[in-house]
Every structure is written in C-alpha cells, then in structure tokens.
Amino acid sequence: MNKTISTKDTVIIGLMLFALFFGAGNLVFPVMLGQSAGTEVWLANLGFLLTGVGLPLLGVIAFSFSGKPDLLSLTQRVHPLFALVFTTTLYLTIGPLFAMPRTGSVSYEIGIKPYISDQSSAAALLIFTVLFFGLTCFLSLNPSKMIDIVGKLLTPLLIAFIAILSAVALLYPLGMPQAAQGEYVTDALFIGFQEGYLTMDALAAFVFGIIVINAIKDKGAHSKKHLLLTGVKSALLAAAVLAVIYSALAYIGAASVEQFGYLSNGGEALALISQHYFGVYGGVFLGIIVLLACLTTSIGLTTACSSYLHKLMPRVSYKSYAVLLSIVSALLANVGLNELIQISVPVLTTIYPLAIVLMFLTFVHPLFKGKKQVYWFSLSLTFLVSLIEGLSASRLKIASIHELYIDILPLYDVGLGWIIPAAIGAMLGLIWPSTKRPTQI
C-alpha cells in the first residue's frame, strides 16, 4: 500500500531534518562570520548559505533521488570494498569518534561550565555527560519514534527559543555593522562560501537522508516517486529554516561589534548578546538553545549509527548498539576529546570531497548509465588530492606534494583543489572502454 504524505507530516519531517543538522557549531559559525564580515555581512552570508545550506540540501535530495535504502547500497555503485570502508569510516567519524562526543562537551562548555568552579569542573562534566547521553540513548531506543520526539517536540522548542533571541536582537539592534575585517574586505562572498564548505555538514546529509526516507516510509509512502517528492519538500523546508536562522544570526553577529568589539569566537559573542538582552537569565536562555541543538543532533547521529552497525553486524541488536555508542560518547566527551579532534579532522578532510563528488555523481548517474569507470576515475583522482589535504591537516604533512599541489591545482590552498581532478576523472571514465555493460542500479 502506498499513501500520499500529508502536508503536516511533510512539515514535521522537514523540521526534524532541520534540527538534525542544526548543532551547536551551526549556532556559533554565522555569528562569528557576521562579526568578521561587518558591512559585507550579506554578501558573506550568501556565500555561507550556498555551501552551508546548499550542499546538505543537495545531499539529502541526492539520496532521495538515488532510490537506495542506505548509504552502503548507494556506494556499492563504486565498488563493494569502497562501500564498506567509506561508509564505515564516515559513520564512525561523524558518530562516536568525533561528532557525538562533541555534542555533549559543547553543551557542557556553553550551558553549564560558566556556572561551575574550576575545582568542580571535571566532576560536573562527568555527571552532565552521563545525563546527556543517557537521555540521548533513551530517546534513540525506538528509531520509528524519532520523528515524534524530534520533529514534533524538540524542534519547535529549539526554533521558538532561537526566534525569541533573533526577534529581540533584530528589533533592538546592538549597533550598526562595522567595517569588514581581513579577507572579508575584498572577498566576502568567497570567504563565506569557504566557511560554509568547512562546516562539513554535507557529510551528514547522506546519513540524515536515510532517516528522512525511513520517516517517509513509516508514514506509508513507498514508491520512488513519493519518496523523492516528499524528500525534496522536506529538504527544502529544512534548508529554508536553516537559511533564515543563519541569516539572522549573521546579522546579529555583525551588529554586536559596536557594543562588544571583535571577539575570539561565536560562543563568546552569543553569551554576551544573550546576557545583554536577558540579563542574568541570558546564560540560561542560551544554555537551553545549545542543549536542544546538541540533543537533537546527538539523537539523530545515535539513531543513524546504530542502524548502520546493526545492518552491518545484525547479531547485535539495534538497542545494544545505541547503548554502546552512548557509553563510548560519554567516555570520550570526558577524556581525550582534543586528541580525537586531531585524529578526526584529517579523516573528515579526506572523505569530505569524496562525499561531495559522490553526491553529484548520484544526480547524473542516469546520464552516464551507471558506468563504473566514471565513479572509479573521478573518486580516485579526488582521493589523491583529498588525502594530501587530510595529511596536511595532521602531523603527517608531506610538504613536497603539498607544495606541488598548491602550484598546479587551482583552489587547492582554500581546500577545493579536488574539483578539477574530479571533473577530469569523470570525463576519463566516460571515454574509457567499458568491460561490462553499463548498469542502472
């Protein structure tokens, strides 16, 4: 049986998707961009929206367009070994080895730590992360209920608190945007574009796309047409909400400079802005926003990673994985998170371009009739560049190759050196003799 999804359910799924993407980092990035961009804030914000909203939107739509049930099935269009390694690496990196522990630690840093003495900080962090990931685990145990928990309950609360802060700040601005700083003076659009790209939200798009498709199926739609149509509508709604909130936060950041000066990070700016408007309750107000933003993302990542691991190794139940991932995340949020960041960022830098290339190839898959050589050459050349970028972000930098790439690859110095090799690889794949008939899978 195939049902048409109601407008109400589409809206709820779209709001759920917004909340999954909107973590604490997404709250502070636009504020910091606004502070630095100043009078060029709208141009910088446009660049930020193109990549910070556009790429995740395209990722979710690409997954809906593919008709595949999960990322592992989608990446098998390339090769089974690539599918296993890439998919597992992506899930572990944006899951228990980096992003999930970070949701707990960031919630604590912004919402709780300012009220705790240095002597009690370690114990308070332990208690908080146990409670935070305990709640995450509890709300993740039944993935079919996530749309109700996140879409109907937590997301409206999150949007309401952000809307209150934004409305007050826009009605009673802190001041006028000041002169742009640094590269924003001459290249505001491109720097904003680069900042949105570096959020790496496109990595989560495939993962959250699966959650969206499953939510649509739970509502009774199963045909490819209905899945694609509802997936696109939900993604567009999520993107629209993200764009409005990012734009408001960017302007608030730009307006705050006259009152507070240029600050070291967006979290500090938000804390001062909240305190200015809400007095002693400002910290509590901001803490609630951060907690809701991090909790919704944590639930989404726990659900997605547990589902993937259960499919990969079904002898262990989904609920057992959810509990295990929550425990691991709580532990890592307390010990060695900085070291994990040092390891994870190079891995993310390496696989991020691969995810974007895979996203675009998914869209044009019917045009080249699924010819595997297109995937092989394009992704291989992308990997040769992104691997060096990843190593350059670690202590294993290969200086000679790094300098060579800077000299011969346009945009390499801003993290986009993989674009031309990816395009060349796709063209090589198109003209390369095929040993098998093209596939439309």
XYZ file of C-alpha atoms in Angstrom:
441
model
C 0.000 0.000 0.000
C 1.288 3.474 -0.919
C -0.045 6.623 0.758
C 0.373 10.276 -0.142
C 2.115 12.051 2.719
C 0.096 14.894 4.250
C 1.409 18.449 4.353
C 1.504 18.250 8.146
C 3.735 15.161 8.103
C 5.981 16.716 5.455
C 6.422 19.791 7.656
C 7.209 17.658 10.707
C 9.799 15.636 8.760
C 11.321 18.858 7.413
C 11.583 20.350 10.901
C 13.148 17.132 12.157
C 15.751 17.337 9.396
C 16.499 20.957 10.280
C 17.104 20.003 13.900
C 19.364 17.095 12.960
C 21.609 19.464 11.007
C 21.467 22.353 13.453
C 24.036 21.541 16.118
C 25.891 23.934 18.405
C 28.514 24.639 15.752
C 25.787 25.833 13.394
C 24.681 28.249 16.097
C 28.069 29.936 16.506
C 29.504 29.838 12.946
C 27.163 32.505 11.476
C 27.667 34.810 14.468
C 31.436 34.692 14.026
C 31.049 35.225 10.290
C 28.905 38.302 10.950
C 31.445 39.736 13.368
C 34.262 39.459 10.831
C 32.254 40.394 7.727
C 30.770 43.579 9.201
C 29.281 45.764 6.474
C 29.838 42.918 3.991
C 27.698 40.575 6.088
C 25.005 39.927 3.473
C 27.498 39.058 0.753
C 29.411 36.767 3.118
C 26.141 35.248 4.319
C 25.123 34.476 0.732
C 28.365 32.557 0.212
C 27.845 30.732 3.507
C 24.309 29.722 2.526
C 25.439 28.382 -0.857
C 27.633 25.743 0.788
C 26.458 25.590 4.427
C 22.841 25.059 3.344
C 23.137 24.201 -0.352
C 25.432 21.185 -0.018
C 23.445 19.460 2.771
C 20.248 20.151 0.812
C 21.726 18.588 -2.322
C 22.961 15.617 -0.290
C 19.526 14.785 1.081
C 17.896 15.256 -2.330
C 20.607 13.146 -3.993
C 19.954 10.303 -1.585
C 16.199 10.559 -2.166
C 16.844 10.635 -5.929
C 19.020 7.508 -5.812
C 16.185 5.278 -4.616
C 18.657 3.369 -2.437
C 17.707 2.274 1.098
C 21.029 3.253 2.696
C 24.484 4.685 2.061
C 26.129 1.258 1.867
C 23.876 0.290 -1.050
C 24.496 3.612 -2.767
C 28.289 3.414 -2.520
C 28.321 -0.136 -3.893
C 27.811 1.530 -7.260
C 31.535 2.269 -6.957
C 32.905 -0.997 -5.517
C 31.958 -3.254 -2.548
C 35.275 -2.605 -0.767
C 34.969 1.154 -1.254
C 31.393 0.958 0.024
C 32.398 -0.807 3.232
C 35.466 1.325 4.013
C 33.976 4.704 3.074
C 30.606 4.145 4.750
C 32.061 2.726 7.969
C 34.665 5.497 8.182
C 32.019 8.157 7.654
C 29.655 6.750 10.272
C 32.356 6.270 12.903
C 33.885 9.694 12.336
C 30.688 11.734 12.409
C 29.379 9.393 15.084
C 31.027 8.027 18.236
C 34.599 9.022 17.379
C 34.004 12.742 16.965
C 30.640 14.416 16.438
C 28.645 12.579 19.106
C 31.108 13.198 21.974
C 31.368 16.808 20.814
C 27.616 17.378 21.225
C 27.966 16.532 24.908
C 31.156 18.502 25.523
C 29.918 21.619 23.691
C 26.609 21.551 25.593
C 28.572 21.488 28.827
C 31.091 24.160 27.795
C 28.441 26.725 26.851
C 25.484 25.812 29.032
C 26.956 24.535 32.305
C 30.660 25.336 32.732
C 30.223 29.114 33.250
C 28.364 28.348 36.488
C 30.805 25.729 37.816
C 34.054 26.344 39.693
C 37.291 25.084 38.164
C 37.722 22.630 41.036
C 34.357 21.003 40.348
C 34.514 21.153 36.556
C 35.734 17.586 35.922
C 33.102 16.022 38.184
C 30.390 18.258 36.746
C 31.368 17.286 33.188
C 31.149 13.596 34.107
C 27.704 13.976 35.679
C 26.426 16.119 32.813
C 27.643 13.821 30.040
C 26.197 10.750 31.774
C 22.820 12.507 31.950
C 23.097 13.942 28.422
C 23.996 10.674 26.730
C 21.629 8.754 28.976
C 18.814 10.953 27.662
C 20.159 10.603 24.112
C 20.145 6.828 24.463
C 16.632 6.728 25.923
C 15.224 8.897 23.124
C 17.075 6.861 20.473
C 15.939 3.382 21.523
C 12.936 3.421 19.203
C 14.022 4.955 15.868
C 10.476 4.920 14.496
C 9.507 7.376 17.248
C 12.266 9.851 16.398
C 10.056 11.910 14.105
C 7.643 12.436 17.016
C 10.384 13.180 19.548
C 12.498 15.476 17.390
C 10.070 16.780 14.769
C 7.046 17.392 16.993
C 8.594 18.163 20.400
C 12.239 19.247 20.481
C 12.439 21.153 17.190
C 9.529 23.540 17.868
C 11.127 24.338 21.234
C 14.505 24.953 19.604
C 13.023 27.181 16.894
C 10.938 29.083 19.461
C 13.968 29.951 21.610
C 16.077 30.941 18.591
C 13.169 33.003 17.226
C 12.832 34.893 20.521
C 16.555 35.706 20.605
C 16.584 36.707 16.928
C 13.415 38.816 17.152
C 14.641 40.769 20.172
C 18.069 41.312 18.610
C 16.585 42.465 15.298
C 14.005 44.773 16.898
C 16.543 46.290 19.291
C 19.887 46.012 17.464
C 23.088 46.338 19.428
C 24.524 48.725 16.859
C 25.457 49.121 13.230
C 27.722 46.645 11.408
C 31.316 47.840 11.429
C 33.993 47.681 8.749
C 34.798 44.233 7.370
C 37.948 42.552 8.627
C 40.737 40.700 6.822
C 39.841 38.910 3.607
C 36.177 39.825 4.024
C 37.057 43.325 2.788
C 37.664 42.157 -0.786
C 36.421 38.533 -0.933
C 33.383 38.386 1.348
C 31.349 36.122 -0.946
C 34.131 33.588 -1.444
C 35.215 33.560 2.215
C 31.601 32.965 3.238
C 31.418 30.199 0.630
C 34.556 28.626 2.098
C 33.275 28.919 5.687
C 30.039 27.154 4.753
C 32.008 24.430 2.987
C 34.194 23.887 6.042
C 31.194 23.158 8.294
C 31.278 19.709 6.610
C 27.515 19.327 7.040
C 27.342 17.647 3.632
C 28.895 14.561 5.251
C 25.847 14.179 7.459
C 23.457 14.720 4.544
C 23.641 11.112 3.345
C 23.254 9.851 6.911
C 20.295 12.085 7.729
C 18.837 11.439 4.276
C 18.348 7.825 5.330
C 16.446 8.967 8.431
C 14.201 11.135 6.249
C 13.456 8.298 3.817
C 12.678 5.906 6.685
C 10.400 8.508 8.285
C 8.534 8.912 4.994
C 8.181 5.132 4.678
C 6.844 4.950 8.239
C 4.100 7.339 7.145
C 3.049 4.919 4.395
C 4.794 6.137 1.225
C 6.991 3.561 -0.520
C 7.109 4.342 -4.244
C 10.240 6.034 -5.573
C 8.132 8.953 -6.823
C 6.547 9.621 -3.423
C 9.841 9.151 -1.569
C 11.602 11.597 -3.875
C 8.804 14.173 -3.846
C 8.378 14.181 -0.068
C 12.138 14.016 0.482
C 12.657 17.100 -1.701
C 9.849 19.021 0.032
C 11.205 18.159 3.489
C 14.763 19.072 2.496
C 13.641 22.407 1.024
C 11.761 23.260 4.218
C 14.762 22.367 6.379
C 17.021 24.421 4.105
C 14.676 27.416 4.265
C 14.601 27.376 8.074
C 18.385 26.989 8.215
C 18.834 29.895 5.786
C 16.566 32.232 7.766
C 18.224 31.397 11.089
C 21.767 31.608 9.681
C 20.974 34.998 8.157
C 19.513 36.349 11.395
C 22.478 35.097 13.442
C 24.976 36.540 10.950
C 23.349 39.969 11.194
C 23.221 39.778 14.994
C 26.938 38.983 14.987
C 27.678 41.939 12.712
C 25.610 44.311 14.854
C 27.254 43.140 18.093
C 30.712 44.503 17.228
C 29.799 48.117 18.041
C 28.776 47.040 21.555
C 31.266 44.273 22.386
C 34.097 44.636 19.886
C 35.647 41.771 17.937
C 35.511 38.559 19.980
C 37.538 35.354 19.755
C 34.638 33.019 18.927
C 30.939 32.896 18.228
C 30.113 31.207 21.526
C 31.543 34.124 23.494
C 29.622 36.574 21.311
C 26.338 34.701 21.795
C 26.864 34.589 25.560
C 27.348 38.367 25.728
C 24.418 39.000 23.381
C 22.100 36.793 25.465
C 23.271 38.427 28.682
C 22.700 41.900 27.199
C 19.083 41.176 26.277
C 18.019 38.832 29.075
C 20.277 39.847 31.960
C 21.066 37.135 34.498
C 18.768 34.756 32.616
C 20.715 35.191 29.381
C 23.094 32.347 30.140
C 20.216 30.024 30.988
C 18.411 31.067 27.797
C 21.457 30.378 25.649
C 22.126 27.129 27.516
C 18.639 25.865 26.638
C 19.179 26.677 22.945
C 22.555 24.923 22.887
C 21.245 21.910 24.801
C 18.312 21.453 22.412
C 20.530 21.932 19.345
C 23.076 19.395 20.561
C 20.496 16.907 21.832
C 18.597 16.716 18.535
C 21.840 16.194 16.608
C 23.039 13.600 19.116
C 19.777 11.651 18.817
C 19.994 11.702 15.024
C 23.599 10.505 14.969
C 22.961 7.774 17.543
C 19.953 6.501 15.605
C 21.773 6.568 12.271
C 24.997 4.949 13.504
C 23.184 2.257 15.490
C 21.017 1.387 12.485
C 24.078 1.105 10.244
C 26.046 -1.063 12.671
C 23.023 -3.314 13.232
C 22.669 -3.809 9.480
C 26.398 -4.494 9.165
C 26.505 -6.888 12.149
C 22.899 -7.955 12.815
C 23.753 -10.426 15.579
C 23.899 -7.447 17.935
C 20.573 -5.663 18.409
C 19.922 -2.047 17.459
C 19.241 -1.135 21.092
C 22.545 -2.668 22.211
C 24.398 -0.519 19.681
C 22.518 2.579 20.847
C 23.545 1.897 24.445
C 27.144 1.118 23.456
C 27.523 4.260 21.326
C 26.072 6.403 24.100
C 28.532 4.960 26.632
C 31.500 5.432 24.277
C 30.434 9.001 23.504
C 30.075 9.836 27.195
C 33.548 8.463 27.917
C 35.178 10.272 25.007
C 33.467 13.523 25.924
C 35.346 13.321 29.241
C 38.754 12.052 28.152
C 40.901 12.740 25.142
C 38.470 14.763 23.037
C 41.191 17.145 21.870
C 43.285 14.187 20.741
C 40.273 12.743 18.935
C 39.753 16.041 17.142
C 43.370 15.958 15.975
C 42.751 12.495 14.509
C 39.240 13.085 13.206
C 39.768 16.364 11.353
C 42.305 14.850 8.891
C 39.929 11.922 8.288
C 36.992 14.273 7.734
C 39.092 16.436 5.423
C 39.967 13.344 3.386
C 36.472 11.897 3.000
C 34.529 15.180 2.671
C 35.414 15.781 -1.016
C 34.632 12.121 -1.755
C 31.149 12.589 -0.304
C 30.526 15.713 -2.388
C 31.716 14.059 -5.615
C 29.561 11.013 -4.845
C 26.626 13.371 -4.303
C 26.977 14.983 -7.721
C 27.610 11.666 -9.483
C 24.401 10.359 -7.904
C 22.456 13.145 -9.599
C 23.932 12.447 -13.044
C 24.046 8.642 -12.631
C 21.333 8.058 -15.290
C 23.182 10.284 -17.786
C 26.281 8.074 -17.838
C 24.146 4.946 -17.296
C 25.942 3.954 -14.113
C 29.266 3.330 -15.848
C 31.592 2.293 -13.036
C 34.671 3.823 -14.668
C 33.141 7.270 -14.127
C 32.937 6.585 -10.394
C 36.382 4.958 -10.243
C 38.361 7.655 -12.044
C 36.536 10.610 -10.526
C 36.713 9.357 -6.948
C 40.294 8.074 -7.331
C 41.627 11.438 -8.518
C 39.598 13.179 -5.822
C 41.132 10.890 -3.210
C 44.685 11.612 -4.403
C 44.083 15.278 -3.642
C 41.936 14.972 -0.513
C 44.379 12.505 1.078
C 47.183 15.076 0.885
C 44.799 17.725 2.239
C 43.953 15.381 5.104
C 47.598 14.618 5.846
C 48.353 18.352 5.725
C 45.793 18.834 8.498
C 47.729 16.336 10.637
C 51.302 15.857 11.744
C 51.980 13.670 8.705
C 52.163 16.502 6.191
C 54.059 15.591 3.006
C 55.496 19.018 2.280
C 56.799 18.323 -1.234
C 53.463 17.036 -2.581
C 51.555 19.709 -0.677
C 53.639 22.474 -2.274
C 53.305 20.835 -5.701
C 49.528 20.766 -5.403
C 49.484 24.437 -4.388
C 51.439 25.263 -7.553
C 49.452 23.179 -10.048
C 45.915 22.868 -8.647
C 43.597 25.892 -8.677
C 41.796 26.456 -5.340
C 43.938 23.875 -3.501
C 45.045 26.483 -0.970
C 41.410 27.021 0.080
C 40.529 23.320 0.326
C 38.873 22.995 -3.090
C 41.769 21.602 -5.105
C 39.894 18.355 -5.741
C 37.252 19.927 -8.022
C 39.182 19.916 -11.315
C 40.708 16.418 -10.786
C 37.215 15.090 -10.018
C 35.844 16.578 -13.244
C 38.792 15.258 -15.275
C 38.318 11.813 -13.729
C 34.634 11.780 -14.656
C 35.465 12.670 -18.269
C 38.156 9.980 -18.406
C 35.638 7.474 -17.100
C 33.169 8.438 -19.805
C 35.605 7.770 -22.656
C 37.304 4.742 -21.070
C 36.351 1.451 -22.734
C 33.857 -0.435 -20.618
C 34.455 -4.130 -19.950
C 30.877 -4.666 -18.810
C 27.518 -3.375 -19.842
C 26.558 -0.168 -18.036
C 24.295 -0.633 -15.064
C 21.341 1.411 -13.966
C 21.363 0.173 -10.369
